[in-house]
Rosetta silent file (secondary structure, phi, psi, omega in degrees, C-alpha in Angstrom):
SEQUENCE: XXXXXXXXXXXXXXXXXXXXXXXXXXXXXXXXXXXXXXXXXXXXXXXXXXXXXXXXXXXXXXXXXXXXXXXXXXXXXXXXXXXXXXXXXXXXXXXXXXXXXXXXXXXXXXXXXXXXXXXXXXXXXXXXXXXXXXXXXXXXXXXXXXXXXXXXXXXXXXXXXXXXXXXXXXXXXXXXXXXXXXXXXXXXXXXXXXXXXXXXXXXXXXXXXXXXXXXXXXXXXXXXXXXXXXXXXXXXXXXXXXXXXXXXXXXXXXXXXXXXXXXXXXXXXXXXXXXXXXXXXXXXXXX
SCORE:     score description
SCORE:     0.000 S_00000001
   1 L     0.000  -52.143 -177.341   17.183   51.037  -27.991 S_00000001
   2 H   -63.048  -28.286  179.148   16.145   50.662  -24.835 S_00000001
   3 H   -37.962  -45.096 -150.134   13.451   48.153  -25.954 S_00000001
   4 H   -89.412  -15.835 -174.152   15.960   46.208  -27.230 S_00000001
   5 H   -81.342  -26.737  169.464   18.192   46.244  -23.986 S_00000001
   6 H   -75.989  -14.821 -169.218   14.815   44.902  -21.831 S_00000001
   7 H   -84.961  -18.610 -156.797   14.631   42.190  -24.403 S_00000001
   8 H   -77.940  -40.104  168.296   18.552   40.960  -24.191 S_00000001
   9 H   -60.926  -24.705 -174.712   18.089   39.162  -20.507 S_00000001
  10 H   -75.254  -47.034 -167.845   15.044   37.982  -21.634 S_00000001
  11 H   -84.800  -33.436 -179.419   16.591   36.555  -24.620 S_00000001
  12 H   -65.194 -120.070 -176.551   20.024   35.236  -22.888 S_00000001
  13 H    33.743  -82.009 -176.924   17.644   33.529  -20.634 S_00000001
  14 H   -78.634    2.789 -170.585   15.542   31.702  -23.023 S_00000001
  15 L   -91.547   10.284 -156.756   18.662   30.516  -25.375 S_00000001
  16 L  -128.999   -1.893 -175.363   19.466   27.973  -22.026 S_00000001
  17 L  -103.306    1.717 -164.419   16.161   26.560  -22.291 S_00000001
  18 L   -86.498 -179.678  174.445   16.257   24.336  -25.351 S_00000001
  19 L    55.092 -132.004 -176.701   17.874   21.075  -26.189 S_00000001
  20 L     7.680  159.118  161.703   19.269   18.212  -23.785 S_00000001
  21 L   -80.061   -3.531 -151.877   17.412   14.991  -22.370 S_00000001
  22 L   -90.224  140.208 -166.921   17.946   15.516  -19.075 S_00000001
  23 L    97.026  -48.996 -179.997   14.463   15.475  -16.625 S_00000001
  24 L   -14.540  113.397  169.805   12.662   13.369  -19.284 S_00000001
  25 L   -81.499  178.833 -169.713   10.650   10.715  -17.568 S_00000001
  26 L   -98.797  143.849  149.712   10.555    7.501  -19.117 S_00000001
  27 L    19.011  -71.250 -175.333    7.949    5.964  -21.646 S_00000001
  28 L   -57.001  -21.688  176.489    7.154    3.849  -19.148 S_00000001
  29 L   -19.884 -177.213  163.347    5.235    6.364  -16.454 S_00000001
  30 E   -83.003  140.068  172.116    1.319    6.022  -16.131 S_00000001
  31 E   -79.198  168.399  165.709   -0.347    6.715  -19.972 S_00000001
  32 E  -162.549   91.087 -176.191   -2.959    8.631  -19.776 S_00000001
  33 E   -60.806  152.056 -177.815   -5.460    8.898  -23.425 S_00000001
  34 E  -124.635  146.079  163.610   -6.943   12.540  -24.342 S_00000001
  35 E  -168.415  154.649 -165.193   -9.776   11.885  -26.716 S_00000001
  36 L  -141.892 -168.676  160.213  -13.078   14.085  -28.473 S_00000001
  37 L   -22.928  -52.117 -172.167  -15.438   13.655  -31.170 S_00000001
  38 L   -62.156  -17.809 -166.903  -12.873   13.196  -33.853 S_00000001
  39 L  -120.511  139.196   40.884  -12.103    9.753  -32.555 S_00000001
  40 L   -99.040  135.809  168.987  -11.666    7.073  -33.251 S_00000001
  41 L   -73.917  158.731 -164.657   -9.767    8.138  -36.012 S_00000001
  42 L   -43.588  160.491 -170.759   -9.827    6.618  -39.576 S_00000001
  43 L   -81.915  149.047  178.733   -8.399    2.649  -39.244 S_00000001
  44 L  -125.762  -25.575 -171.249   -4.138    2.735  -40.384 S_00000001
  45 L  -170.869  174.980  171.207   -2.918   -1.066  -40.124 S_00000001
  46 L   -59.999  118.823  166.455   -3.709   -4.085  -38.275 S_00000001
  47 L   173.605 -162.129 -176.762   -4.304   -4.293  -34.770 S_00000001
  48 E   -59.072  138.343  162.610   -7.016   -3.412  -31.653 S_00000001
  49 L  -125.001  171.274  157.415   -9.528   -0.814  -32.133 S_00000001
  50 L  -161.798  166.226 -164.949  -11.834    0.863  -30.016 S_00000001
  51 L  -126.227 -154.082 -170.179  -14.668    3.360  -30.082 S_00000001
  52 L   -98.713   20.621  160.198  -16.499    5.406  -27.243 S_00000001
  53 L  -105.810    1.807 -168.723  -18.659    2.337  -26.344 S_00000001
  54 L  -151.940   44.084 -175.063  -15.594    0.262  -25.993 S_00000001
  55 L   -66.962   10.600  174.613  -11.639    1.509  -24.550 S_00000001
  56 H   -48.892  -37.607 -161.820  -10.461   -2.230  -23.480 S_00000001
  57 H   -74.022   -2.193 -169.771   -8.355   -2.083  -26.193 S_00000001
  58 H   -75.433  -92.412  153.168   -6.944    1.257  -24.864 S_00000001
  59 H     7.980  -35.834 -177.249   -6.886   -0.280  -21.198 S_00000001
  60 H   -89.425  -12.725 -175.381   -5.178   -3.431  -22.608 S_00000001
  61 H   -84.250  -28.235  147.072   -2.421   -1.319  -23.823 S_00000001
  62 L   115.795    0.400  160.507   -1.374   -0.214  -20.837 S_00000001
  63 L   -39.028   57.191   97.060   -3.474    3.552  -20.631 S_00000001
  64 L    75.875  -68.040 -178.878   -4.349    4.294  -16.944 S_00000001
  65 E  -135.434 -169.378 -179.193   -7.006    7.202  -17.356 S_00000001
  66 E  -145.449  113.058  163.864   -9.168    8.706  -20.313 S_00000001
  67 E  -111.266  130.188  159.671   -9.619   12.433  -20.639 S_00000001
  68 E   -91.037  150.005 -175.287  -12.630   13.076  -23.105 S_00000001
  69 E   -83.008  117.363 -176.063  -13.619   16.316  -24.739 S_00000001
  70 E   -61.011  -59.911 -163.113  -16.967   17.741  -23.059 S_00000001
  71 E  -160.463 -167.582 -158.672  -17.175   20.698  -25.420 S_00000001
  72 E  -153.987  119.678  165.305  -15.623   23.461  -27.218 S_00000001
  73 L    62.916   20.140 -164.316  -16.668   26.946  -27.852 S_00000001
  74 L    54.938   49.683 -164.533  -20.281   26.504  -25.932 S_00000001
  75 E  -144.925  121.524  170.410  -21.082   23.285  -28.618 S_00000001
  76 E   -93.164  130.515 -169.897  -21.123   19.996  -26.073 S_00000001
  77 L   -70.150  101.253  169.938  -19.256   16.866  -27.300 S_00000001
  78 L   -50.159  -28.789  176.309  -21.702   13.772  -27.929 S_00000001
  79 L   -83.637    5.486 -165.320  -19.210   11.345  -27.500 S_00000001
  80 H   -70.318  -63.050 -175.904  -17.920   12.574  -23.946 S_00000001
  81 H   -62.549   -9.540  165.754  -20.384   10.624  -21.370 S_00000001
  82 H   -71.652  -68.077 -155.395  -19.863    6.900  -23.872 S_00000001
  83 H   -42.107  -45.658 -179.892  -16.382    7.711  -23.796 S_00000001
  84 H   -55.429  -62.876  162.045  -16.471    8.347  -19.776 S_00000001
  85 H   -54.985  -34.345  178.687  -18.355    5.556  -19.289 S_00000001
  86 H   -65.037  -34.373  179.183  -16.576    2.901  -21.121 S_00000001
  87 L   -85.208   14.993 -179.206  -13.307    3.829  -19.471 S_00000001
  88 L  -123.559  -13.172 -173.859  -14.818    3.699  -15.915 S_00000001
  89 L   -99.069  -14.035 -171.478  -16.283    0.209  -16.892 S_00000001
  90 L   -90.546    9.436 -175.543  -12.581   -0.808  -18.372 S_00000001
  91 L    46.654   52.578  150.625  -11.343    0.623  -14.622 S_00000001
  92 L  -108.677  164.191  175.676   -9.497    3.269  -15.753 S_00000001
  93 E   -80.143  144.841  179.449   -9.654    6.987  -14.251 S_00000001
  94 E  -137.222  164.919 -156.547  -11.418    8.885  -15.923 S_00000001
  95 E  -154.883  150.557 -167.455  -11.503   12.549  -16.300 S_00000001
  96 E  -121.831  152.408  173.369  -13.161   15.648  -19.195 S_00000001
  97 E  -130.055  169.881  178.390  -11.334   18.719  -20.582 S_00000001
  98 E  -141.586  124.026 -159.309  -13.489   21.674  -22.139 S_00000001
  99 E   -91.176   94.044 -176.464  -11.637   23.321  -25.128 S_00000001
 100 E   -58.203  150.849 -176.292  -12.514   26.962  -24.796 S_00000001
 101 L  -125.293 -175.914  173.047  -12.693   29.296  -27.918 S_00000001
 102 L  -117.076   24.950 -156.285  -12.371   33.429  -27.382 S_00000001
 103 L  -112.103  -40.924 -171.215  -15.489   34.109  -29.050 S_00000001
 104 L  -129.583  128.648  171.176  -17.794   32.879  -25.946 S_00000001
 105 L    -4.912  121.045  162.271  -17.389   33.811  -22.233 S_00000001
 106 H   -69.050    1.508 -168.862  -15.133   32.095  -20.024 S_00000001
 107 H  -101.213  -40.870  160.456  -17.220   31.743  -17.423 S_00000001
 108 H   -39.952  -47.160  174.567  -20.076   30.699  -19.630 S_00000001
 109 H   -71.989  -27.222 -160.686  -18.094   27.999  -20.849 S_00000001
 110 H   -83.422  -39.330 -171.589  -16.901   27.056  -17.784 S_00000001
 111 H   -83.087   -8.199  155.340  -20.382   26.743  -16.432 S_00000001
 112 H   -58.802  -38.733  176.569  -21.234   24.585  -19.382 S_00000001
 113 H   -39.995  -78.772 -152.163  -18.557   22.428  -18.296 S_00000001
 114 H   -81.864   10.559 -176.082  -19.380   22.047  -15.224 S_00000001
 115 H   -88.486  -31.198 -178.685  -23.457   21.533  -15.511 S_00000001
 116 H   -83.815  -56.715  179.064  -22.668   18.769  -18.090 S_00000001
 117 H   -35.325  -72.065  175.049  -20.181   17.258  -15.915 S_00000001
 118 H   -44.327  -26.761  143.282  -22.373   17.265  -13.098 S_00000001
 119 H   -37.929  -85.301  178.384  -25.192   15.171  -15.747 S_00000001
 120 H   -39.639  -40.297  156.520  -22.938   13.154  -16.164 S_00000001
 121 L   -47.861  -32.153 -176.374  -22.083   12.259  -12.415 S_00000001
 122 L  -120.455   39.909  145.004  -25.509   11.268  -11.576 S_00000001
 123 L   -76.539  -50.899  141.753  -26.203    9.341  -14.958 S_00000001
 124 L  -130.949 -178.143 -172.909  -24.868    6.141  -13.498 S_00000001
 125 L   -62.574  106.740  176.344  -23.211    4.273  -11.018 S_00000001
 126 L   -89.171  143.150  114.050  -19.561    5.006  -10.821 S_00000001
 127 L   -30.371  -64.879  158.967  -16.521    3.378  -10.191 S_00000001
 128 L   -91.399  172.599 -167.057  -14.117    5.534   -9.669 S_00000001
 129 L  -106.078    5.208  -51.363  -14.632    8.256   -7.446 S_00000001
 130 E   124.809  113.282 -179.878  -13.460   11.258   -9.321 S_00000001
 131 E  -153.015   93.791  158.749  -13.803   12.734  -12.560 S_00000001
 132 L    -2.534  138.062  165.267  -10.814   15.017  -13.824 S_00000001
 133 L  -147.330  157.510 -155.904  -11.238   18.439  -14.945 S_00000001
 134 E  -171.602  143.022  160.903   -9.112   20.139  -17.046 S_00000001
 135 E  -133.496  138.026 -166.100   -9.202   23.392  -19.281 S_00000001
 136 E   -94.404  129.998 -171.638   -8.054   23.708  -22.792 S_00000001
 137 E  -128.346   97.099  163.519   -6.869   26.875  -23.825 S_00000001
 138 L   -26.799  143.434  167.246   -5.998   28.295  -27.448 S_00000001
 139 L   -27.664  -50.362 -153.892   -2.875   30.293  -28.787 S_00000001
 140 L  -111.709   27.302 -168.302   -4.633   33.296  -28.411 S_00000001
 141 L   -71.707  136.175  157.273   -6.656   32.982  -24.984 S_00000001
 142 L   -42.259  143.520  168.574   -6.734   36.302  -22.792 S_00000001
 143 H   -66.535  -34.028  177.938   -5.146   35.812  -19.647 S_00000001
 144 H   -72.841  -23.604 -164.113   -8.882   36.567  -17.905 S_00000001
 145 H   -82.997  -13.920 -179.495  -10.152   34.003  -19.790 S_00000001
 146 H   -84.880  -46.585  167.623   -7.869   31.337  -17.943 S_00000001
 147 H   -51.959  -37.790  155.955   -8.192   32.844  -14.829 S_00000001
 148 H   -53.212  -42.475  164.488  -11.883   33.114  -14.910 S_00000001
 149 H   -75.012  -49.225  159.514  -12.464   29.808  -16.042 S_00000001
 150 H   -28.068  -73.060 -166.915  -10.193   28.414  -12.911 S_00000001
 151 H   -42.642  -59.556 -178.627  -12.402   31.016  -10.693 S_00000001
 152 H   -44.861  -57.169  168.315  -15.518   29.171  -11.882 S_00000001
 153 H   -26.360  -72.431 -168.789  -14.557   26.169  -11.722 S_00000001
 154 H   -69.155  -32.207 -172.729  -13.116   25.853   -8.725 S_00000001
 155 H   -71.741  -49.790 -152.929  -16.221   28.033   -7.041 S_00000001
 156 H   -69.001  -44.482 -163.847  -18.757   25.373   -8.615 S_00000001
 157 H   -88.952  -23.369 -158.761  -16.763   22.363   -7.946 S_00000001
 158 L    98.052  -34.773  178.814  -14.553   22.871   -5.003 S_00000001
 159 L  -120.462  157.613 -161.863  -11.256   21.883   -7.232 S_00000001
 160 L  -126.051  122.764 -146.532   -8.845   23.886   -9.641 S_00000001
 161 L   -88.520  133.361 -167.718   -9.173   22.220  -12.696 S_00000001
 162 E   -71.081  132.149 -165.657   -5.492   20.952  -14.696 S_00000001
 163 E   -98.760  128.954  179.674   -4.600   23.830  -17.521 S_00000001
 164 E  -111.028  151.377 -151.869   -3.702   22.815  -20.971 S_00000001
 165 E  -145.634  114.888  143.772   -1.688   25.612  -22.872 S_00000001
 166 L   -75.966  118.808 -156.920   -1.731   25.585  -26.690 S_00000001
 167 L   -81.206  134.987  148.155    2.092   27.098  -26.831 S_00000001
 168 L  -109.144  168.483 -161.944    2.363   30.381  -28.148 S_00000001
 169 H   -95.600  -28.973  178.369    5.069   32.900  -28.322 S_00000001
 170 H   -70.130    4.045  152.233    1.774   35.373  -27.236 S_00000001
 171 H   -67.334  -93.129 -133.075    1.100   32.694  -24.476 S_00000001
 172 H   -74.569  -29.459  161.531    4.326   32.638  -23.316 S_00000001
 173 H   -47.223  -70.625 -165.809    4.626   36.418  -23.185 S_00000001
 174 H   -40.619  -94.269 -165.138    1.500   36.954  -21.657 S_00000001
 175 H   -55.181  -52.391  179.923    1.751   34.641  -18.639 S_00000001
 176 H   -68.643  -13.220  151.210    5.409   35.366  -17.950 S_00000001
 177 L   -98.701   30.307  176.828    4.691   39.034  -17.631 S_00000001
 178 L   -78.709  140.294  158.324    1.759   37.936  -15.207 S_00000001
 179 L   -56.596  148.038  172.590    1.801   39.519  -11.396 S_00000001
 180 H   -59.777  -20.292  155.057    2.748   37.364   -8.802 S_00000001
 181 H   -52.754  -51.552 -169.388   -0.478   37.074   -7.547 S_00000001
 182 H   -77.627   -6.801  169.053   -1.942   35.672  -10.795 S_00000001
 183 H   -59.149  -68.109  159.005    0.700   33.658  -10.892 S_00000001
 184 H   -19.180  -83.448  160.484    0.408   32.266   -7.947 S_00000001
 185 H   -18.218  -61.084 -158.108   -3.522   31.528   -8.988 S_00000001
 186 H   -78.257  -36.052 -140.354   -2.273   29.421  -11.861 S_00000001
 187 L  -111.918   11.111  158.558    0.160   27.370  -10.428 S_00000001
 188 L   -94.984   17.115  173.183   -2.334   26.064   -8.099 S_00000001
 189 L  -116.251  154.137  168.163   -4.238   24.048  -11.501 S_00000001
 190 L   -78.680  147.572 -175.429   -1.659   21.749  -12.569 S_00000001
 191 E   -78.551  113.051  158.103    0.514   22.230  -16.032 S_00000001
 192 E   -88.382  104.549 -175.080   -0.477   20.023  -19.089 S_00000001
 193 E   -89.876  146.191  167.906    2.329   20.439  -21.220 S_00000001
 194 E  -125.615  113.096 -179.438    1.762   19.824  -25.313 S_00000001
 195 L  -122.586  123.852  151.897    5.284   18.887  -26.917 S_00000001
 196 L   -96.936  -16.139 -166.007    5.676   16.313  -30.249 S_00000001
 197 L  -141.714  161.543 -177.377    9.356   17.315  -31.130 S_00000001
 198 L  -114.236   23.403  166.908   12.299   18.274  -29.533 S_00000001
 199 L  -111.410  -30.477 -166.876   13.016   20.675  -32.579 S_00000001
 200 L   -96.151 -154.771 -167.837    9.821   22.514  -32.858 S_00000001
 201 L    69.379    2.954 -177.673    7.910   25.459  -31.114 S_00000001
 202 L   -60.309  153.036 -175.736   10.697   27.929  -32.011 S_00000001
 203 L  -141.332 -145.454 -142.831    9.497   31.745  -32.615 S_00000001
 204 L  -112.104  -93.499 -165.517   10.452   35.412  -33.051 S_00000001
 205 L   -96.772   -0.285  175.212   12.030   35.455  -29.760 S_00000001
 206 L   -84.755  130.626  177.235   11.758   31.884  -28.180 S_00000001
 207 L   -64.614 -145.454  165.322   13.629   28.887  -29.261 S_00000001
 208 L   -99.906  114.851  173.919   12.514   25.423  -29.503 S_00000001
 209 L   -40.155  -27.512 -170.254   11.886   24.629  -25.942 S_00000001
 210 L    63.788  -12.496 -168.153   13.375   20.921  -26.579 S_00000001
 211 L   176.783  168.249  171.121   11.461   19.166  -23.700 S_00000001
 212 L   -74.514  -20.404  172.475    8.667   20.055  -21.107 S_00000001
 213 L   -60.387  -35.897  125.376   11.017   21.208  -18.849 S_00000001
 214 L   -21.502  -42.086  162.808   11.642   23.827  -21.505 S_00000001
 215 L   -85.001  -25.794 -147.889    8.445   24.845  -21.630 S_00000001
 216 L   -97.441  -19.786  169.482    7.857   25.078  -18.501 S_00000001
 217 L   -82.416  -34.239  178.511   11.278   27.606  -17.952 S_00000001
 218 L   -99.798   10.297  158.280    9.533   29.907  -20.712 S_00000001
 219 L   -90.400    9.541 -164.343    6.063   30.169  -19.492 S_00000001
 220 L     3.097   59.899 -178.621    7.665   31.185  -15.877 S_00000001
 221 L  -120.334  -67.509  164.946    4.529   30.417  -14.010 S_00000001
 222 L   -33.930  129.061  171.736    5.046   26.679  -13.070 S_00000001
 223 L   -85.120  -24.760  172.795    7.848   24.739  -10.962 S_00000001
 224 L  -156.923 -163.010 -173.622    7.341   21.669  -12.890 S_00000001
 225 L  -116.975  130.145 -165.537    4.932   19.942  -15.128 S_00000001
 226 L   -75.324  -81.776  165.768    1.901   17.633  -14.428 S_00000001
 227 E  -116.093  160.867 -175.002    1.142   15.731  -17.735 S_00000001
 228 E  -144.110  129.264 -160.606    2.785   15.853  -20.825 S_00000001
 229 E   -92.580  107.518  144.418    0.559   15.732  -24.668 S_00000001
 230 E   -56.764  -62.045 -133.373    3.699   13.434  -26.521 S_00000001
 231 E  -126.634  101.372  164.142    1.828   11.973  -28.651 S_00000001
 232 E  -127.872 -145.585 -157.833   -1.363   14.128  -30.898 S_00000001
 233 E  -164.516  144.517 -175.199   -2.547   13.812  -34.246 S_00000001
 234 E  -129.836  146.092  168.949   -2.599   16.216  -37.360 S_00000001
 235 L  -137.567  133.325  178.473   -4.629   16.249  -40.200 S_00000001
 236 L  -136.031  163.526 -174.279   -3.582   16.331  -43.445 S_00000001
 237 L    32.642   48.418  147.353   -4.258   15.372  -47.498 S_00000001
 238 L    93.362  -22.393  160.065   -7.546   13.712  -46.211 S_00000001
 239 L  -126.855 -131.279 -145.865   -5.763   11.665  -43.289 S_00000001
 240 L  -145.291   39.770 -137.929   -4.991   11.593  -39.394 S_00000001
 241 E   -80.214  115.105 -176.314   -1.319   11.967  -39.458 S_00000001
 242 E   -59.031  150.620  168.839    0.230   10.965  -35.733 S_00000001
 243 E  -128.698  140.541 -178.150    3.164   13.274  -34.005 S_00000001
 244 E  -104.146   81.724 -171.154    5.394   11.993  -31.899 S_00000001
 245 L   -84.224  145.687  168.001    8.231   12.948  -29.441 S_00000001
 246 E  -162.442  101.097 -169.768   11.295   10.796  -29.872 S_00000001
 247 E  -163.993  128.137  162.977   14.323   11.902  -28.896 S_00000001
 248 L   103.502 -139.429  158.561   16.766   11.552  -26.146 S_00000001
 249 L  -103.953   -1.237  159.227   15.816    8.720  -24.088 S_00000001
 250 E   -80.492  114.317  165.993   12.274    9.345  -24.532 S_00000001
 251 E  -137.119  122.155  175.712   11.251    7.322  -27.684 S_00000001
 252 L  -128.327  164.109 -158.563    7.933    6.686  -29.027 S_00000001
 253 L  -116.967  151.254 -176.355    6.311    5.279  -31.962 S_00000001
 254 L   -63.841   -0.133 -163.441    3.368    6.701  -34.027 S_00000001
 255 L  -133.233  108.056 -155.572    1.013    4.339  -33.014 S_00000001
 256 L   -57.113   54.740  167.203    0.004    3.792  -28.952 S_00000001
 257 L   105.578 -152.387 -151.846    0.751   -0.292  -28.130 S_00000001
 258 L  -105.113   22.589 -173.296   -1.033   -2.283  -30.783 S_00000001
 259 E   -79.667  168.695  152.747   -4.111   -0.161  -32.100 S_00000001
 260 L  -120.007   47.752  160.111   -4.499    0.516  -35.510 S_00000001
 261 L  -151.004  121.267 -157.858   -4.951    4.071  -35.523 S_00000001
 262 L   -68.749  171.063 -150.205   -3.186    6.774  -33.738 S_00000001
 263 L  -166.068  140.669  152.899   -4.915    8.396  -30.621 S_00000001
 264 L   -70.850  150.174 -170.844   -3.578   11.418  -28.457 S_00000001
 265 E  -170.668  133.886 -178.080   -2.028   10.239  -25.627 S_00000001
 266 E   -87.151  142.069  177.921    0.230   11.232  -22.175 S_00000001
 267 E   -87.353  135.191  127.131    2.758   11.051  -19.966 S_00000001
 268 E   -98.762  130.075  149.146    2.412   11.672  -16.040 S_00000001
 269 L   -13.310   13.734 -167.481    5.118   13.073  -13.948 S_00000001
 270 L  -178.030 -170.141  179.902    5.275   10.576  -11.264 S_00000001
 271 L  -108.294  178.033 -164.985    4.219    6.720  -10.625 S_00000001
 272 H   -77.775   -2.574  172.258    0.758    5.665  -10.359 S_00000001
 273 H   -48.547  -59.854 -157.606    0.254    6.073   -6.848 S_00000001
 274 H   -56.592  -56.123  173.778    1.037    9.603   -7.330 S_00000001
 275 H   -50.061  -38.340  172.625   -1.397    9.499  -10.572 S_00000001
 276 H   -52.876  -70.580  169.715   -4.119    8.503   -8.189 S_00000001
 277 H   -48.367  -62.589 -146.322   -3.749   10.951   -5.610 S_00000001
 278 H   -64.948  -36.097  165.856   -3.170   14.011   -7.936 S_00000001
 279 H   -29.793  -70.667 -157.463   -6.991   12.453   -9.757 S_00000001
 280 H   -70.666  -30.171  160.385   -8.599   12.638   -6.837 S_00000001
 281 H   -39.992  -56.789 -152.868   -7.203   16.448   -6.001 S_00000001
 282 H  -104.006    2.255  166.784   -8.379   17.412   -8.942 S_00000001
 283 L   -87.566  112.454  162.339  -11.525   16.075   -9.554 S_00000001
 284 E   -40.193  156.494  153.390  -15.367   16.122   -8.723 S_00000001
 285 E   -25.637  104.657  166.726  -17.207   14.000   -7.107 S_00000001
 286 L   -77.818   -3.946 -175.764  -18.578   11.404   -8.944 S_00000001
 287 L  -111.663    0.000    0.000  -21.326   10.265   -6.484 S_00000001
């Protein structure tokens, strides 16, 4: 009984966080593409393509920055420095996430990260000045493992790298029963929220957040949200099937501008000035 009487504020709470349109930014914001190994994804219809030796068509589409996948699980992505380059030659910002597994160190990984990153910075002559960092985190990550991977980071680089949260209801537990100190720690990396629906993510005790703003009231670490994952891609029966949010006054279509294959792909919080600045926070050196 009493169990159930710490859970009832908790639950009252989280029934207010669902539904409505209201915060949504519009479509229109700065884009921002996420992209790894897996892509380019299989061809779907007619239109632009592009590979990691080539994003104009991304770039023509109206796409801002490029975050590519260094590596995953202490296994380094082949396609990350083509990908990097080609979007620094199409003059977009460009920026790497590293998808962490719970199998291999965080710190290990994180210093994988950032040793390849740092290759990459002195491979050629950059354009931009700045190159995003970001950590990807699974349903089931440890709380040390996010925090540790920040700690590296940030010791190696100088900057506290933008946190991507694969939503769980053991995520959202976890972090919302965090001390205010570690909170604190996290909410100085920026929030990458991943949403496709305004119906799904519902659980045992969480609804369906309905928006990032939603998410961002049931992880209680964050005051707002950074980037927002719209748009990703599932695969099923053998193909690449795009997800979408569209709802509200946000509405999007499976397919990014005029490619002909779906692509993960982002929102930012703010205009591009804003996008610019917040780059350059959070980012090494490229020179």
């Amino acid at each position: 009984m009493k169990k159930l009487l710490l859970l009832l504020p908790l639950v009252g709470l989280l029934t207010q966080c669902g539904g409505g349109g209201s915060g949504i930014p519009s479509p229109r914001r700065p884009q921002v593409i996420n992209v790894s190994g897996y892509d380019p994804k299989e061809k779907q219809r007619a239109g632009r393509s592009y590979s990691e030796h080539d994003v104009s068509a991304l770039r023509a589409n109206g796409a801002q920055g490029l975050i590519a996948r260094c590596g995953k699980g202490g296994v380094l992505d082949t396609k990350c420095a083509n990908f990097l380059a080609s979007a620094d030659r199409a003059g977009m910002l460009v920026g790497a996430y590293y998808r962490l597994q719970t199998h291999v160190d965080a710190a290990a990984q994180a210093d994988q990260f950032v040793t390849r990153m740092q290759q990459i910075a002195r491979s050629r002559s950059w354009r931009t000045g700045r190159l995003l960092l970001c950590g990807d985190f699974d349903a089931n990550s440890r709380l040390s493992d996010i925090t540790r991977f920040i700690d590296r980071v940030e010791s190696r680089t100088g900057v506290t790298p933008v946190i991507y949260l694969e939503n769980s209801e053991h995520m959202k537990l976890m972090l919302r029963s965090a001390d205010s100190a570690t909170k604190a720690k996290l909410r100085r990396s920026p929030y990458w929220v991943a949403l496709y629906s305004h119906s799904s993510g519902a659980g045992r005790i969480f609804p369906a957040p309905g928006n990032p703003e939603g998410l961002v009231k049931q992880y209680d670490v964050w005051h707002d949200w950074t980037l927002w994952q719209y748009g990703g891609v599932d695969w099923q029966h053998g193909r690449s099937i795009p997800k979408h949010y569209s709802h509200g006054r946000f509405r999007s279509g499976p397919y990014f501008g005029n490619l002909d294959r779906p692509v993960e792909r982002n929102v930012f919080n703010g205009s591009s000035g804003e996008l610019s600045s917040f780059w350059a926070r959070h980012g090494m050196s490229a020179n």
